[in-house]
PDB file of C-alpha atoms in Angstrom:
ATOM      1  CA  MET A   1     -73.254 -12.650 -67.676  1.00  0.00           C
ATOM      2  CA  HIS A   2     -71.114 -11.552 -70.617  1.00  0.00           C
ATOM      3  CA  PHE A   3     -70.624  -8.192 -68.948  1.00  0.00           C
ATOM      4  CA  PHE A   4     -68.926  -9.784 -65.926  1.00  0.00           C
ATOM      5  CA  VAL A   5     -66.685 -11.920 -68.133  1.00  0.00           C
ATOM      6  CA  TYR A   6     -65.557  -8.844 -70.057  1.00  0.00           C
ATOM      7  CA  LEU A   7     -65.052  -6.965 -66.801  1.00  0.00           C
ATOM      8  CA  LEU A   8     -62.889  -9.766 -65.394  1.00  0.00           C
ATOM      9  CA  TRP A   9     -60.829  -9.902 -68.597  1.00  0.00           C
ATOM     10  CA  PHE A  10     -60.410  -6.138 -68.507  1.00  0.00           C
ATOM     11  CA  LEU A  11     -59.263  -6.202 -64.862  1.00  0.00           C
ATOM     12  CA  PHE A  12     -56.931  -9.124 -65.583  1.00  0.00           C
ATOM     13  CA  TYR A  13     -55.227  -7.356 -68.496  1.00  0.00           C
ATOM     14  CA  THR A  14     -55.089  -4.054 -66.620  1.00  0.00           C
ATOM     15  CA  ALA A  15     -53.396  -5.748 -63.657  1.00  0.00           C
ATOM     16  CA  ASN A  16     -50.891  -7.406 -66.018  1.00  0.00           C
ATOM     17  CA  ILE A  17     -50.072  -4.091 -67.664  1.00  0.00           C
ATOM     18  CA  VAL A  18     -49.597  -2.386 -64.299  1.00  0.00           C
ATOM     19  CA  LEU A  19     -47.307  -5.165 -63.092  1.00  0.00           C
ATOM     20  CA  ALA A  20     -45.321  -5.128 -66.343  1.00  0.00           C
ATOM     21  CA  VAL A  21     -44.805  -1.369 -66.068  1.00  0.00           C
ATOM     22  CA  TYR A  22     -43.849  -1.755 -62.403  1.00  0.00           C
ATOM     23  CA  PHE A  23     -41.181  -4.355 -63.187  1.00  0.00           C
ATOM     24  CA  LEU A  24     -39.923  -2.915 -66.485  1.00  0.00           C
ATOM     25  CA  LEU A  25     -39.778   0.767 -65.525  1.00  0.00           C
ATOM     26  CA  PRO A  26     -36.363   0.476 -63.784  1.00  0.00           C
ATOM     27  CA  VAL A  27     -34.929  -1.139 -66.927  1.00  0.00           C
ATOM     28  CA  PHE A  28     -36.268   1.662 -69.129  1.00  0.00           C
ATOM     29  CA  LEU A  29     -34.965   4.337 -66.746  1.00  0.00           C
ATOM     30  CA  PHE A  30     -31.553   2.668 -66.654  1.00  0.00           C
ATOM     31  CA  LEU A  31     -31.399   2.654 -70.467  1.00  0.00           C
ATOM     32  CA  ILE A  32     -32.445   6.306 -70.643  1.00  0.00           C
ATOM     33  CA  HIS A  33     -29.741   7.154 -68.089  1.00  0.00           C
ATOM     34  CA  TRP A  34     -27.062   5.653 -70.324  1.00  0.00           C
ATOM     35  CA  ILE A  35     -28.447   7.066 -73.563  1.00  0.00           C
ATOM     36  CA  LEU A  36     -28.825  10.679 -72.451  1.00  0.00           C
ATOM     37  CA  PRO A  37     -25.666  12.679 -71.712  1.00  0.00           C
ATOM     38  CA  SER A  38     -24.792  13.012 -68.043  1.00  0.00           C
ATOM     39  CA  SER A  39     -25.124  16.291 -66.200  1.00  0.00           C
ATOM     40  CA  ALA A  40     -21.331  16.643 -66.041  1.00  0.00           C
ATOM     41  CA  ARG A  41     -21.057  16.375 -69.817  1.00  0.00           C
ATOM     42  CA  LEU A  42     -23.919  18.847 -70.233  1.00  0.00           C
ATOM     43  CA  LEU A  43     -22.146  21.267 -67.884  1.00  0.00           C
ATOM     44  CA  GLU A  44     -18.915  20.997 -69.849  1.00  0.00           C
ATOM     45  CA  LYS A  45     -20.716  21.473 -73.161  1.00  0.00           C
ATOM     46  CA  ARG A  46     -22.893  24.400 -72.115  1.00  0.00           C
ATOM     47  CA  TYR A  47     -20.371  26.138 -69.850  1.00  0.00           C
ATOM     48  CA  PRO A  48     -16.799  25.565 -71.036  1.00  0.00           C
ATOM     49  CA  LYS A  49     -13.932  26.331 -68.674  1.00  0.00           C
ATOM     50  CA  GLU A  50     -13.017  30.012 -68.643  1.00  0.00           C
ATOM     51  CA  VAL A  51     -10.050  29.712 -66.296  1.00  0.00           C
ATOM     52  CA  ASP A  52      -7.899  26.810 -65.203  1.00  0.00           C
ATOM     53  CA  LYS A  53      -7.470  27.968 -61.625  1.00  0.00           C
ATOM     54  CA  GLU A  54      -7.519  26.236 -58.289  1.00  0.00           C
ATOM     55  CA  PHE A  55      -9.740  28.583 -56.293  1.00  0.00           C
ATOM     56  CA  ASP A  56      -8.955  29.340 -52.655  1.00  0.00           C
ATOM     57  CA  PHE A  57     -11.926  28.458 -50.415  1.00  0.00           C
ATOM     58  CA  ALA A  58     -12.763  29.789 -46.972  1.00  0.00           C
ATOM     59  CA  ALA A  59     -15.181  27.594 -45.051  1.00  0.00           C
ATOM     60  CA  ILE A  60     -16.877  29.125 -42.026  1.00  0.00           C
ATOM     61  CA  ILE A  61     -18.493  26.885 -39.433  1.00  0.00           C
ATOM     62  CA  THR A  62     -20.634  28.652 -36.857  1.00  0.00           C
ATOM     63  CA  ALA A  63     -21.220  26.885 -33.557  1.00  0.00           C
ATOM     64  CA  HIS A  64     -23.280  28.362 -30.748  1.00  0.00           C
ATOM     65  CA  GLN A  65     -22.971  26.899 -27.226  1.00  0.00           C
ATOM     66  CA  ASP A  66     -22.451  23.370 -28.539  1.00  0.00           C
ATOM     67  CA  ILE A  67     -19.445  21.809 -30.284  1.00  0.00           C
ATOM     68  CA  LYS A  68     -20.424  18.123 -30.230  1.00  0.00           C
ATOM     69  CA  LEU A  69     -21.110  18.108 -33.991  1.00  0.00           C
ATOM     70  CA  ILE A  70     -17.899  19.951 -34.943  1.00  0.00           C
ATOM     71  CA  PRO A  71     -15.451  16.969 -34.870  1.00  0.00           C
ATOM     72  CA  PRO A  72     -17.318  14.888 -37.494  1.00  0.00           C
ATOM     73  CA  LEU A  73     -17.630  17.950 -39.740  1.00  0.00           C
ATOM     74  CA  VAL A  74     -13.929  18.806 -39.408  1.00  0.00           C
ATOM     75  CA  ASP A  75     -13.095  15.158 -40.083  1.00  0.00           C
ATOM     76  CA  SER A  76     -15.090  15.352 -43.313  1.00  0.00           C
ATOM     77  CA  PHE A  77     -13.101  18.480 -44.288  1.00  0.00           C
ATOM     78  CA  LEU A  78      -9.829  16.695 -43.627  1.00  0.00           C
ATOM     79  CA  LYS A  79     -10.907  13.935 -46.035  1.00  0.00           C
ATOM     80  CA  GLN A  80     -11.259  16.374 -48.937  1.00  0.00           C
ATOM     81  CA  ASP A  81      -9.488  15.553 -52.195  1.00  0.00           C
ATOM     82  CA  TYR A  82      -9.115  19.305 -52.742  1.00  0.00           C
ATOM     83  CA  LYS A  83      -6.406  20.959 -50.632  1.00  0.00           C
ATOM     84  CA  ASN A  84      -6.677  24.737 -51.190  1.00  0.00           C
ATOM     85  CA  PHE A  85      -9.014  25.747 -48.356  1.00  0.00           C
ATOM     86  CA  ILE A  86      -9.049  26.975 -44.766  1.00  0.00           C
ATOM     87  CA  VAL A  87     -11.789  26.137 -42.266  1.00  0.00           C
ATOM     88  CA  TYR A  88     -12.663  28.821 -39.714  1.00  0.00           C
ATOM     89  CA  ILE A  89     -14.595  27.470 -36.741  1.00  0.00           C
ATOM     90  CA  ILE A  90     -16.386  30.188 -34.789  1.00  0.00           C
ATOM     91  CA  ALA A  91     -17.035  28.851 -31.295  1.00  0.00           C
ATOM     92  CA  ASP A  92     -19.588  31.368 -30.023  1.00  0.00           C
ATOM     93  CA  ASP A  93     -20.045  30.854 -26.274  1.00  0.00           C
ATOM     94  CA  CYS A  94     -18.516  27.349 -26.490  1.00  0.00           C
ATOM     95  CA  ASP A  95     -15.986  25.431 -24.442  1.00  0.00           C
ATOM     96  CA  ILE A  96     -13.191  24.655 -26.911  1.00  0.00           C
ATOM     97  CA  THR A  97     -10.834  22.712 -24.634  1.00  0.00           C
ATOM     98  CA  ASP A  98     -11.557  19.465 -26.534  1.00  0.00           C
ATOM     99  CA  LEU A  99     -11.072  21.015 -29.982  1.00  0.00           C
ATOM    100  CA  LYS A 100      -7.460  20.408 -30.958  1.00  0.00           C
ATOM    101  CA  TYR A 101      -6.375  20.059 -34.585  1.00  0.00           C
ATOM    102  CA  LYS A 102      -2.851  19.713 -35.932  1.00  0.00           C
ATOM    103  CA  ASP A 103      -3.792  20.579 -39.502  1.00  0.00           C
ATOM    104  CA  GLU A 104      -2.934  24.223 -40.243  1.00  0.00           C
ATOM    105  CA  ARG A 105      -6.052  24.549 -42.434  1.00  0.00           C
ATOM    106  CA  ILE A 106      -8.318  24.308 -39.364  1.00  0.00           C
ATOM    107  CA  LYS A 107      -8.567  27.582 -37.415  1.00  0.00           C
ATOM    108  CA  ILE A 108     -10.576  27.873 -34.211  1.00  0.00           C
ATOM    109  CA  LEU A 109     -11.790  31.370 -33.350  1.00  0.00           C
ATOM    110  CA  ARG A 110     -13.553  32.199 -30.113  1.00  0.00           C
ATOM    111  CA  PRO A 111     -14.923  35.692 -29.528  1.00  0.00           C
ATOM    112  CA  GLU A 112     -14.194  37.162 -26.100  1.00  0.00           C
ATOM    113  CA  VAL A 113     -17.783  38.339 -25.680  1.00  0.00           C
ATOM    114  CA  PRO A 114     -20.465  35.907 -26.912  1.00  0.00           C
ATOM    115  CA  PHE A 115     -22.342  37.124 -29.982  1.00  0.00           C
ATOM    116  CA  HIS A 116     -25.409  34.851 -29.829  1.00  0.00           C
ATOM    117  CA  ALA A 117     -25.941  35.702 -33.508  1.00  0.00           C
ATOM    118  CA  LYS A 118     -24.843  33.804 -36.594  1.00  0.00           C
ATOM    119  CA  ILE A 119     -24.281  36.881 -38.745  1.00  0.00           C
ATOM    120  CA  LYS A 120     -21.953  38.379 -36.122  1.00  0.00           C
ATOM    121  CA  SER A 121     -20.020  35.099 -36.014  1.00  0.00           C
ATOM    122  CA  ILE A 122     -19.643  35.153 -39.797  1.00  0.00           C
ATOM    123  CA  HIS A 123     -18.430  38.764 -39.725  1.00  0.00           C
ATOM    124  CA  PHE A 124     -15.999  37.856 -36.935  1.00  0.00           C
ATOM    125  CA  ALA A 125     -14.513  35.116 -39.124  1.00  0.00           C
ATOM    126  CA  VAL A 126     -14.307  37.272 -42.259  1.00  0.00           C
ATOM    127  CA  THR A 127     -12.394  39.996 -40.425  1.00  0.00           C
ATOM    128  CA  ARG A 128      -9.862  37.382 -39.260  1.00  0.00           C
ATOM    129  CA  PHE A 129      -9.146  35.648 -42.576  1.00  0.00           C
ATOM    130  CA  GLU A 130      -5.495  34.676 -42.858  1.00  0.00           C
ATOM    131  CA  ARG A 131      -5.402  35.484 -46.558  1.00  0.00           C
ATOM    132  CA  LYS A 132      -7.629  36.792 -49.316  1.00  0.00           C
ATOM    133  CA  HIS A 133      -9.862  33.876 -50.338  1.00  0.00           C
ATOM    134  CA  ASP A 134     -11.618  33.577 -53.695  1.00  0.00           C
ATOM    135  CA  VAL A 135     -14.739  31.811 -52.403  1.00  0.00           C
ATOM    136  CA  LEU A 136     -16.613  31.823 -49.096  1.00  0.00           C
ATOM    137  CA  VAL A 137     -18.757  28.865 -48.006  1.00  0.00           C
ATOM    138  CA  ILE A 138     -20.810  28.908 -44.790  1.00  0.00           C
ATOM    139  CA  PHE A 139     -21.676  25.701 -42.945  1.00  0.00           C
ATOM    140  CA  ASP A 140     -23.810  24.855 -39.955  1.00  0.00           C
ATOM    141  CA  SER A 141     -22.203  22.596 -37.398  1.00  0.00           C
ATOM    142  CA  ASP A 142     -24.578  19.729 -38.225  1.00  0.00           C
ATOM    143  CA  ASN A 143     -23.466  19.467 -41.874  1.00  0.00           C
ATOM    144  CA  LEU A 144     -21.039  16.981 -43.387  1.00  0.00           C
ATOM    145  CA  VAL A 145     -18.946  17.522 -46.509  1.00  0.00           C
ATOM    146  CA  HIS A 146     -18.518  15.030 -49.352  1.00  0.00           C
ATOM    147  CA  PRO A 147     -14.845  14.289 -50.167  1.00  0.00           C
ATOM    148  CA  LYS A 148     -15.238  15.858 -53.632  1.00  0.00           C
ATOM    149  CA  TYR A 149     -17.230  18.903 -52.433  1.00  0.00           C
ATOM    150  CA  PHE A 150     -14.578  21.582 -53.044  1.00  0.00           C
ATOM    151  CA  PHE A 151     -13.385  19.844 -56.215  1.00  0.00           C
ATOM    152  CA  THR A 152     -16.935  20.029 -57.617  1.00  0.00           C
ATOM    153  CA  LEU A 153     -17.390  23.645 -56.501  1.00  0.00           C
ATOM    154  CA  ASN A 154     -14.079  24.545 -58.099  1.00  0.00           C
ATOM    155  CA  SER A 155     -15.266  23.167 -61.455  1.00  0.00           C
ATOM    156  CA  TYR A 156     -18.292  25.492 -61.360  1.00  0.00           C
ATOM    157  CA  PHE A 157     -16.191  28.556 -60.537  1.00  0.00           C
ATOM    158  CA  GLN A 158     -13.765  27.630 -63.336  1.00  0.00           C
ATOM    159  CA  ARG A 159     -16.728  27.910 -65.713  1.00  0.00           C
ATOM    160  CA  GLY A 160     -17.394  31.503 -64.701  1.00  0.00           C
ATOM    161  CA  PHE A 161     -20.116  31.073 -62.092  1.00  0.00           C
ATOM    162  CA  ARG A 162     -19.921  33.808 -59.474  1.00  0.00           C
ATOM    163  CA  ALA A 163     -22.229  32.175 -56.931  1.00  0.00           C
ATOM    164  CA  VAL A 164     -23.140  28.534 -56.442  1.00  0.00           C
ATOM    165  CA  GLN A 165     -25.914  27.324 -54.169  1.00  0.00           C
ATOM    166  CA  THR A 166     -25.272  23.831 -52.893  1.00  0.00           C
ATOM    167  CA  HIS A 167     -27.735  21.381 -51.464  1.00  0.00           C
ATOM    168  CA  MET A 168     -26.977  20.798 -47.794  1.00  0.00           C
ATOM    169  CA  LEU A 169     -28.579  18.035 -45.788  1.00  0.00           C
ATOM    170  CA  SER A 170     -28.484  18.224 -42.015  1.00  0.00           C
ATOM    171  CA  LYS A 171     -27.493  15.281 -39.866  1.00  0.00           C
ATOM    172  CA  ASN A 172     -29.656  16.579 -37.061  1.00  0.00           C
ATOM    173  CA  THR A 173     -33.229  15.568 -37.936  1.00  0.00           C
ATOM    174  CA  ASP A 174     -34.540  14.616 -34.521  1.00  0.00           C
ATOM    175  CA  SER A 175     -37.359  17.162 -34.416  1.00  0.00           C
ATOM    176  CA  ILE A 176     -40.118  18.196 -36.818  1.00  0.00           C
ATOM    177  CA  TYR A 177     -38.499  21.624 -37.355  1.00  0.00           C
ATOM    178  CA  ALA A 178     -35.089  20.087 -38.054  1.00  0.00           C
ATOM    179  CA  LYS A 179     -36.677  17.764 -40.604  1.00  0.00           C
ATOM    180  CA  LEU A 180     -38.425  20.692 -42.298  1.00  0.00           C
ATOM    181  CA  ASP A 181     -35.196  22.696 -42.328  1.00  0.00           C
ATOM    182  CA  SER A 182     -33.316  19.765 -43.788  1.00  0.00           C
TER     183      SER A 182
END
């Protein structure tokens, strides 16, 4: 009989501890977040600025036989806080009659003979750059760009990084393979 009473007390206190941790953990994590230095401050401390330069970015978007995802991506580029970039859209085997942009930073390139290969599309864009860019960024047509994307990238290159790998999330996650890729 005493065994079951002790077991019930043990389960009762264990359940209370689990619930307390469940409800108090967000508070502890919030406090830790404010106590520890942020990643931006750590970046500035560990990697001080080497140059105070506004890098020139070339963004290549490769599209193959489908341009329906290009307008939202271009719209996200046009909302950038950073202004020193050119977007090269490679429309490989695409109908580009609906792609019209007044902004001179958006360039639409269409090869005469379809490549059907992403690497050939990238090479096609690089050989047609309007100027010598400092940084090259390659996008898929189903990406979107945060308004501070180039501003953030620029801060890394100012600190002497020669290559930066960014985390891209695809909008297109309608299949198992797209979800895995994303």
